[in-house]
Structures are given as C-alpha cells and as structure tokens.
Amino acid sequence: MVVTRRVVSARVYQERSGWDMPSINPECCVAQCMLRFAQIPYVVAVADPGRNLPVVELIFAQGPSTICDGLGEFIRRMKDSGYDVDRQLTTVQKSEAAAFRSLVQDADLARILEWWIEKENFRLGLKSLLGEDYRFPMSEIYPRWRRSKVLQERRVAAEEDEISFLAEEAYGCLESRLGRRDWFFSEHPTTVDAFVFGYFGCASSGKIPEGKLSEMLSTGFPSLMELVKRIRERYFNTPSSANFVQPQAEPRKSKAPVRSPEEQQTWTVSMRYAAGMMITFFGYIYLQSEPGIEFIET
Amino acid sequence: MAFDLRTECPAWGMPSLNPGDTAALALLRFNGIPVNVVSTAQLNPSVSPVDTCVILKEDMEEGLPSLSGFGDVYGTLKLRNLGADFRLTRAQKAEARAFCSMIASKLGSGSLAEAWAIEDNFFSGTAQAYAAELPLVLRPFIPRLRSSYVRRHMPSNRTDEDMISDAEECIAALESRIGSRSSFFYGTEPTALDALSFAYTLFVMLAPCPRLRGALRKAPNLVQHTARVSESYFTSYAFSVPDMAGLEGAQPRNVSQTKSEAKTSSDSSLSRSEALRREWNRYFLGACAASFVGYLLFYGGEVVDLME
C-alpha cells in the first residue's frame, strides 16, 4: 500500500515577476497556477541563477521536505502526493491533455525567439527588466549571462517566419479546442489550463516595444485571452483566495543556495577537494620554498 | 506528380534511420504518390552529413524547388487537398495537431536520446547501422560526429532520463487514444498522425531503445496499429513488426543486462551540460598527458642535463 504524505505548504523559487504575470518564466507561472488549483499555500522567492526553474520545495505534514527541480519533476511529485489536478479526467482525456500540453510548450518557441534571441528586442525588453534587481555592473552582466544560457539551451534551426507560423497554428488549435467553454476539460481547471495560463499568458503579456507577438496573440485568440483573464481573477486576485499566502518575495533566512541532497553531497566533496588542494599548495610552498630559492640564486 | 525523397541510410530493414524520413514516406504512400527514394543523402556532397534529412524534390517545372522535413511535405500535400486530414472536423484537427506535436517533440527526443546519446545503445546498434553504408575509412568518425551533433542539439537543461520518461508518457497517451480501434486514429483513412505514429513506433521497435520498448510492451494497440500500417503500405520493405514477445523489453533480464542498465541510468542522470563538461575534461586531460609525454620524449635529454 502506497502512503502519500500531505503537502501543507510550498516554497517556489522562481524568476522575477513582471508584465502582470506572477513570473516572467512561464514554467514558474504554471507551477504557481497548479499550486493554486490544488489549494496549497505557498510563498515565492527569487531563485539562484543557473537553476533549472522552477525549483519548488514541497513541505509535508510529516518528514523532510522535497525539492523539485524543474516543472516535470514538480508535476510528478504532485501526482505522487495525491494532488493530481487531472484526476477527474478519463484515460482518453488524460492522453489528450498530455498532447495539448506538448503543443503549448512547442508554441513557446516564438516567445523565446522574440524575448531572448532577437538582440534588439532583448535589449529593450528583458534586459532592462532583469537588470532592475541588480546594481552596476551586475545589472549588465546578469541579463547577458541569462541570455547566453537560453541560447545554449535552445539550439533551433528554423526561420523566424516559420516559428511564428507554427505558434499561430498551435494556438489556433487550442483556441478551437477551447471554444466557448470555461475550461478545456470538464467543469474544473486541469493541467492544460495551467499550461495555457503560463505559456500563453506570458507570451501575450510581454511588453517588448518592437514586439509583434503579444499583439498578435491578444487580438487573434480571444478565448485563450479570456481563459488567462479568468484564471488570474479567480485564482490570483480575489478575496476568495484568502487561504493562500499571497506570493511575496520572502527574504531568505540563510544565504546558502537551495540544493537537493545529491547536489549537496557533490558540493561537499568539491569543497573538500578544493581545501585539500589549497593545503597541498601551501604545504608545498612552505616546505619546498627554500631549495627553489637557492636554485634560482645559484 | 513524382517525388525524389532523399533520406538517410536505411537501417534494420526500415526505409531510413531517421523516423522523420519514414513518416514522410508513409504520408506520401497513404496518398498514393509515387516516390523515388534516394537513400544515400549522407554521402551527397551537397547535403551536410549531420543535418536534418528529409528532402523532397519535386519536378522543378512545377515551380516547387525542394522541401525539407516532414512539416514541409505535409504542408505541400495540404495545399493540394491531398490526404485525409482535410476531412477532419476542427476539433479533430486540433487534437491531431497536438498529438503530432507530442510525437515529434517527446517521442522523437526520447528515442533520439536512447538510441544516439546513451553510449551502450549507440555502440551496440546505432553506430553499426549508420556506418554500414559509409566507406570504410569514415566508419569510425561519421557516426560519432552524428552522435555528438545529436547530443549538442538536445536541450542542455534536460537529462536523458527526463526525455525518456516523457517519451514513455507519450507512448501511453497514444495507446489510450487509439484504444481498440480496428483501423486508424480517425476512421478508415490514415492521416498525418498515423504516419508519424507509425514511423516513431517502428523506430523504437527496431532501434536499440530498450526502455522505450519496455513501454511499448504495455501498448499492444499501438503495436497493432504499426503492424497494420506496415502490412498495408510497406510490404516491399525488409522490416517486419516484431510481435510483443519478441520485444527486448519483454525478455527476463540477466545479471549482466541489469548491471549495464544500471550504468546507463547513472550516466543518463547527468545533465547534458555536465556530461559535455566531463567529456571535454577527459579530452583536456588526454591532451595534457600527450603533451607531457611528448615533451619528455623530445626534450627529455635536456631535462636530465639540467638536473645533473
């Protein structure tokens, strides 16, 4: 018999909020949305640079907390803990939901292209937004470093028009699937609704001065826009959500970064190795320095 | 209308090692379009040996130069109202598009990761299949080049483990979607979804993908669908869809298999960037050792003189 532990709260480490969205990273928005669908109270904090976002720490009623690296692991852990927001769907509907989630993620390439890859758009949009949290020179270094990381993660061999066309087609499919319904499946929101809120919501609310994507999405897909608005109003901005801890940037108690147990072990071994190297180096200088000097003098 | 379809080399009896090529070929056959398959694209000097490979050349007089990739082939047929896809309802079209997207991104990445990126699988099957039609001198190099190209173009923030898990979920989703239908995904005529599903499932069955084969063992309807497409449209090819008991995932494991899989899973738990960093570290150490030995060999005498 599998015993599931009850999640009492969560801590979401994410990229900063902005442009009317809980985070500028769509995967962090999806994680927050799913926590709200599952009525799990949470707080947000800014993640350490370089982590696979979102990092979600699930705090259980009993036993140690669990750290989930990335959206996939977070969804799996939520299911294992009995918080499956798709539990009311039939098997066929679950398979359709998986397909639509994949479609939403594929369509996100257009946003990545406009926000991160096109240099001028990046300079006018995200660079200034990301730089707000840091002082000079980090305000210049950090956004560029994030951009290089995104470029490294996403190697795409496609033309801009092609990517834009594919995104339009994919969102068109979602629009026709949603139709006039409140949610994609049944009477309750599911993971597909959370994904649309995260990915489509971010892409449509981006405020890039020369960007065309947000305008195209907000005018071309009214049902999806309505869905994003509905989720924002019902789950993120109403008095009925008093049981949630409103997301605020929680001051970090310790400066130590959040690490999984495996990472912590690797970190400890690395630090010991570095200390060993330092001791060997200074020992060498201390013990072997005189003959070296004599050799040079001779 | 006739097409030249340039594909990668055939492997394991399949028309091409690349499932995208097989899917394009299946789509053309579904519509009864005659195709001339040119399966030596990796030896063609005008085609990069490591680039995506479905290249469809139509008669130049009709004003269509060349198409690359399954999406282009599908788009061309759609423009001419060929295929069963345009008969679907809007909701069915949306659903089919979502499943196609899932197959190409999740099952495609997972099968690529398992066949090309996990070293045991690559050296035990994929490398030989890819090298079979190459000149002897190139056999040690080109498959490795292709493997490193595949690894470089996978997202660096996702491990092989993640991608294979996603592919397993994709197989389960396709299985429950097709259910016990006795023909194709949407009625009695095959669509683009049938072509993609057939090509990628066949690749998983025949290529060295032990984990995904294990997932296919739990998907008998999907295997039957693949066999159905194969019998109807690919009778001239040498491959045959293996039965469920013949799939490797169904075999009881022995100790050596378990050990090698444990090694594979520990390798695949590294993130892409970490694996790449370790590989470069190994090259760097090798270069350091080589330069040190070289220095000793060429200047060893002078060092001994200095010490004396």
mmCIF file of N, CA, C and O in Angstrom, chain A residues 52 76 91-92 95-96 98-103 105-106 152-153 155 166 169-170 173-174 176-177 295, chain B residues 78 90 93-95 97-99 101-102 105-106 152-157 162 165-166 169 173 176-177:
data_model
loop_
_atom_site.group_PDB
_atom_site.id
_atom_site.type_symbol
_atom_site.label_atom_id
_atom_site.label_comp_id
_atom_site.label_asym_id
_atom_site.label_seq_id
_atom_site.Cartn_x
_atom_site.Cartn_y
_atom_site.Cartn_z
ATOM 1 N N ASN A 52 17.591 25.065 -12.756
ATOM 2 C CA ASN A 52 16.570 24.651 -13.702
ATOM 3 C C ASN A 52 15.206 25.012 -13.106
ATOM 4 O O ASN A 52 14.738 24.350 -12.196
ATOM 5 N N ARG A 76 5.259 15.509 -11.418
ATOM 6 C CA ARG A 76 5.314 14.096 -10.983
ATOM 7 C C ARG A 76 5.149 13.986 -9.466
ATOM 8 O O ARG A 76 4.405 13.157 -8.954
ATOM 9 N N THR A 91 -9.212 8.294 -19.103
ATOM 10 C CA THR A 91 -7.881 7.954 -19.644
ATOM 11 C C THR A 91 -7.648 8.636 -20.988
ATOM 12 O O THR A 91 -6.550 9.155 -21.246
ATOM 13 N N VAL A 92 -8.682 8.639 -21.835
ATOM 14 C CA VAL A 92 -8.525 9.266 -23.160
ATOM 15 C C VAL A 92 -8.317 10.773 -23.002
ATOM 16 O O VAL A 92 -7.472 11.376 -23.674
ATOM 17 N N SER A 95 -4.842 11.510 -22.054
ATOM 18 C CA SER A 95 -3.906 11.450 -23.181
ATOM 19 C C SER A 95 -4.019 12.716 -24.033
ATOM 20 O O SER A 95 -3.016 13.255 -24.497
ATOM 21 N N GLU A 96 -5.250 13.200 -24.218
ATOM 22 C CA GLU A 96 -5.420 14.460 -24.964
ATOM 23 C C GLU A 96 -4.762 15.619 -24.221
ATOM 24 O O GLU A 96 -4.132 16.486 -24.828
ATOM 25 N N ALA A 98 -2.197 15.484 -22.291
ATOM 26 C CA ALA A 98 -0.736 15.386 -22.480
ATOM 27 C C ALA A 98 -0.349 15.964 -23.833
ATOM 28 O O ALA A 98 0.655 16.685 -23.966
ATOM 29 N N ALA A 99 -1.157 15.661 -24.857
ATOM 30 C CA ALA A 99 -0.851 16.163 -26.204
ATOM 31 C C ALA A 99 -0.967 17.686 -26.254
ATOM 32 O O ALA A 99 -0.103 18.367 -26.819
ATOM 33 N N PHE A 100 -1.996 18.233 -25.641
ATOM 34 C CA PHE A 100 -2.165 19.697 -25.674
ATOM 35 C C PHE A 100 -1.078 20.407 -24.858
ATOM 36 O O PHE A 100 -0.649 21.499 -25.223
ATOM 37 N N ARG A 101 -0.635 19.776 -23.783
ATOM 38 C CA ARG A 101 0.475 20.378 -23.016
ATOM 39 C C ARG A 101 1.722 20.466 -23.886
ATOM 40 O O ARG A 101 2.427 21.474 -23.891
ATOM 41 N N SER A 102 1.970 19.402 -24.625
ATOM 42 C CA SER A 102 3.130 19.382 -25.511
ATOM 43 C C SER A 102 3.013 20.462 -26.585
ATOM 44 O O SER A 102 3.989 21.140 -26.928
ATOM 45 N N LEU A 103 1.794 20.633 -27.090
ATOM 46 C CA LEU A 103 1.559 21.647 -28.131
ATOM 47 C C LEU A 103 1.843 23.054 -27.596
ATOM 48 O O LEU A 103 2.470 23.879 -28.270
ATOM 49 N N GLN A 105 3.848 23.856 -25.181
ATOM 50 C CA GLN A 105 5.296 24.021 -24.978
ATOM 51 C C GLN A 105 6.008 24.257 -26.310
ATOM 52 O O GLN A 105 6.946 25.050 -26.384
ATOM 53 N N ASP A 106 5.572 23.565 -27.353
ATOM 54 C CA ASP A 106 6.198 23.766 -28.669
ATOM 55 C C ASP A 106 5.949 25.183 -29.189
ATOM 56 O O ASP A 106 6.818 25.779 -29.821
ATOM 57 N N GLN A 152 22.091 28.684 -25.248
ATOM 58 C CA GLN A 152 22.757 27.378 -25.144
ATOM 59 C C GLN A 152 21.722 26.250 -25.020
ATOM 60 O O GLN A 152 21.887 25.183 -25.598
ATOM 61 N N GLU A 153 20.660 26.537 -24.262
ATOM 62 C CA GLU A 153 19.641 25.502 -24.047
ATOM 63 C C GLU A 153 18.818 25.248 -25.299
ATOM 64 O O GLU A 153 18.377 24.148 -25.553
ATOM 65 N N ARG A 155 18.862 25.338 -29.113
ATOM 66 C CA ARG A 155 19.514 25.481 -30.414
ATOM 67 C C ARG A 155 18.461 25.155 -31.462
ATOM 68 O O ARG A 155 18.031 24.022 -31.589
ATOM 69 N N LEU A 166 4.156 28.512 -36.915
ATOM 70 C CA LEU A 166 3.864 27.316 -36.125
ATOM 71 C C LEU A 166 3.156 27.676 -34.820
ATOM 72 O O LEU A 166 2.223 26.996 -34.402
ATOM 73 N N GLU A 169 -0.418 28.603 -35.539
ATOM 74 C CA GLU A 169 -1.196 27.399 -35.849
ATOM 75 C C GLU A 169 -1.522 26.629 -34.559
ATOM 76 O O GLU A 169 -2.658 26.194 -34.349
ATOM 77 N N ALA A 170 -0.499 26.500 -33.697
ATOM 78 C CA ALA A 170 -0.696 25.745 -32.453
ATOM 79 C C ALA A 170 -1.717 26.439 -31.551
ATOM 80 O O ALA A 170 -2.633 25.791 -31.028
ATOM 81 N N CYS A 173 -5.169 25.925 -32.815
ATOM 82 C CA CYS A 173 -5.728 24.624 -32.429
ATOM 83 C C CYS A 173 -6.293 24.689 -31.012
ATOM 84 O O CYS A 173 -7.387 24.180 -30.746
ATOM 85 N N LEU A 174 -5.546 25.315 -30.119
ATOM 86 C CA LEU A 174 -6.007 25.426 -28.728
ATOM 87 C C LEU A 174 -7.275 26.272 -28.637
ATOM 88 O O LEU A 174 -8.192 25.968 -27.884
ATOM 89 N N SER A 176 -9.549 26.681 -30.966
ATOM 90 C CA SER A 176 -10.735 25.951 -31.451
ATOM 91 C C SER A 176 -11.106 24.823 -30.493
ATOM 92 O O SER A 176 -12.273 24.479 -30.369
ATOM 93 N N ARG A 177 -10.139 24.249 -29.784
ATOM 94 C CA ARG A 177 -10.456 23.193 -28.811
ATOM 95 C C ARG A 177 -11.192 23.770 -27.600
ATOM 96 O O ARG A 177 -12.118 23.165 -27.079
ATOM 97 N N PHE A 295 67.997 27.423 -5.750
ATOM 98 C CA PHE A 295 68.240 27.042 -7.135
ATOM 99 C C PHE A 295 68.269 28.279 -8.019
ATOM 100 O O PHE A 295 69.149 28.454 -8.848
ATOM 101 N N LYS B 78 -1.190 19.322 -48.114
ATOM 102 C CA LYS B 78 -2.364 20.040 -47.619
ATOM 103 C C LYS B 78 -2.799 21.108 -48.628
ATOM 104 O O LYS B 78 -3.987 21.294 -48.885
ATOM 105 N N ARG B 90 -12.929 20.407 -37.088
ATOM 106 C CA ARG B 90 -11.972 21.367 -36.473
ATOM 107 C C ARG B 90 -11.394 20.815 -35.183
ATOM 108 O O ARG B 90 -10.198 20.899 -34.934
ATOM 109 N N LYS B 93 -8.983 18.109 -35.971
ATOM 110 C CA LYS B 93 -7.735 18.671 -36.497
ATOM 111 C C LYS B 93 -6.848 19.178 -35.360
ATOM 112 O O LYS B 93 -5.638 18.964 -35.347
ATOM 113 N N ALA B 94 -7.499 19.897 -34.414
ATOM 114 C CA ALA B 94 -6.740 20.438 -33.282
ATOM 115 C C ALA B 94 -6.114 19.314 -32.475
ATOM 116 O O ALA B 94 -4.938 19.378 -32.097
ATOM 117 N N GLU B 95 -6.890 18.289 -32.243
ATOM 118 C CA GLU B 95 -6.393 17.164 -31.451
ATOM 119 C C GLU B 95 -5.256 16.436 -32.181
ATOM 120 O O GLU B 95 -4.232 16.105 -31.588
ATOM 121 N N ARG B 97 -3.273 17.643 -34.420
ATOM 122 C CA ARG B 97 -2.086 18.509 -34.426
ATOM 123 C C ARG B 97 -1.344 18.408 -33.096
ATOM 124 O O ARG B 97 -0.114 18.368 -33.061
ATOM 125 N N ALA B 98 -2.113 18.345 -31.995
ATOM 126 C CA ALA B 98 -1.493 18.240 -30.668
ATOM 127 C C ALA B 98 -0.758 16.911 -30.523
ATOM 128 O O ALA B 98 0.375 16.864 -30.021
ATOM 129 N N PHE B 99 -1.365 15.836 -30.987
ATOM 130 C CA PHE B 99 -0.695 14.532 -30.897
ATOM 131 C C PHE B 99 0.555 14.489 -31.781
ATOM 132 O O PHE B 99 1.570 13.913 -31.399
ATOM 133 N N SER B 101 2.416 16.986 -32.551
ATOM 134 C CA SER B 101 3.428 17.779 -31.854
ATOM 135 C C SER B 101 4.068 16.960 -30.732
ATOM 136 O O SER B 101 5.285 16.987 -30.528
ATOM 137 N N MET B 102 3.236 16.215 -30.021
ATOM 138 C CA MET B 102 3.769 15.415 -28.908
ATOM 139 C C MET B 102 4.684 14.314 -29.422
ATOM 140 O O MET B 102 5.756 14.063 -28.850
ATOM 141 N N SER B 105 8.035 15.962 -30.657
ATOM 142 C CA SER B 105 8.917 16.547 -29.635
ATOM 143 C C SER B 105 9.247 15.565 -28.516
ATOM 144 O O SER B 105 10.425 15.423 -28.159
ATOM 145 N N LYS B 106 8.271 14.856 -27.992
ATOM 146 C CA LYS B 106 8.544 13.987 -26.825
ATOM 147 C C LYS B 106 9.099 12.628 -27.242
ATOM 148 O O LYS B 106 10.178 12.227 -26.803
ATOM 149 N N ARG B 152 24.553 17.638 -28.953
ATOM 150 C CA ARG B 152 24.676 19.102 -28.863
ATOM 151 C C ARG B 152 23.334 19.784 -29.046
ATOM 152 O O ARG B 152 23.083 20.832 -28.480
ATOM 153 N N HIS B 153 22.489 19.197 -29.897
ATOM 154 C CA HIS B 153 21.225 19.851 -30.214
ATOM 155 C C HIS B 153 20.080 19.415 -29.320
ATOM 156 O O HIS B 153 18.936 19.761 -29.586
ATOM 157 N N MET B 154 20.384 18.664 -28.282
ATOM 158 C CA MET B 154 19.332 18.374 -27.300
ATOM 159 C C MET B 154 19.350 19.483 -26.253
ATOM 160 O O MET B 154 20.402 20.064 -26.002
ATOM 161 N N PRO B 155 18.202 19.784 -25.644
ATOM 162 C CA PRO B 155 18.205 20.862 -24.644
ATOM 163 C C PRO B 155 19.131 20.534 -23.477
ATOM 164 O O PRO B 155 19.059 19.430 -22.928
ATOM 165 N N SER B 156 20.000 21.476 -23.139
ATOM 166 C CA SER B 156 21.035 21.181 -22.140
ATOM 167 C C SER B 156 20.471 21.135 -20.718
ATOM 168 O O SER B 156 21.137 20.678 -19.805
ATOM 169 N N ASN B 157 19.250 21.637 -20.525
ATOM 170 C CA ASN B 157 18.703 21.627 -19.163
ATOM 171 C C ASN B 157 17.872 20.373 -18.888
ATOM 172 O O ASN B 157 17.218 20.281 -17.869
ATOM 173 N N ASP B 162 14.921 12.393 -18.193
ATOM 174 C CA ASP B 162 13.700 13.194 -18.359
ATOM 175 C C ASP B 162 13.069 12.939 -19.718
ATOM 176 O O ASP B 162 11.854 12.749 -19.842
ATOM 177 N N SER B 165 11.526 9.507 -19.995
ATOM 178 C CA SER B 165 10.259 9.449 -19.231
ATOM 179 C C SER B 165 9.127 10.107 -20.007
ATOM 180 O O SER B 165 8.007 9.587 -20.064
ATOM 181 N N ASP B 166 9.428 11.265 -20.624
ATOM 182 C CA ASP B 166 8.407 11.948 -21.427
ATOM 183 C C ASP B 166 7.967 11.072 -22.593
ATOM 184 O O ASP B 166 6.777 11.028 -22.942
ATOM 185 N N GLU B 169 5.619 8.463 -21.446
ATOM 186 C CA GLU B 169 4.275 9.042 -21.260
ATOM 187 C C GLU B 169 3.569 9.220 -22.602
ATOM 188 O O GLU B 169 2.358 9.004 -22.723
ATOM 189 N N ALA B 173 0.045 7.721 -23.816
ATOM 190 C CA ALA B 173 -1.047 8.584 -24.295
ATOM 191 C C ALA B 173 -1.557 8.114 -25.653
ATOM 192 O O ALA B 173 -2.773 8.075 -25.888
ATOM 193 N N SER B 176 -3.682 4.962 -25.212
ATOM 194 C CA SER B 176 -5.062 5.161 -24.744
ATOM 195 C C SER B 176 -5.892 5.910 -25.785
ATOM 196 O O SER B 176 -7.101 5.746 -25.834
ATOM 197 N N ARG B 177 -5.249 6.729 -26.627
ATOM 198 C CA ARG B 177 -6.015 7.445 -27.668
ATOM 199 C C ARG B 177 -6.475 6.494 -28.760
ATOM 200 O O ARG B 177 -7.611 6.571 -29.193
#
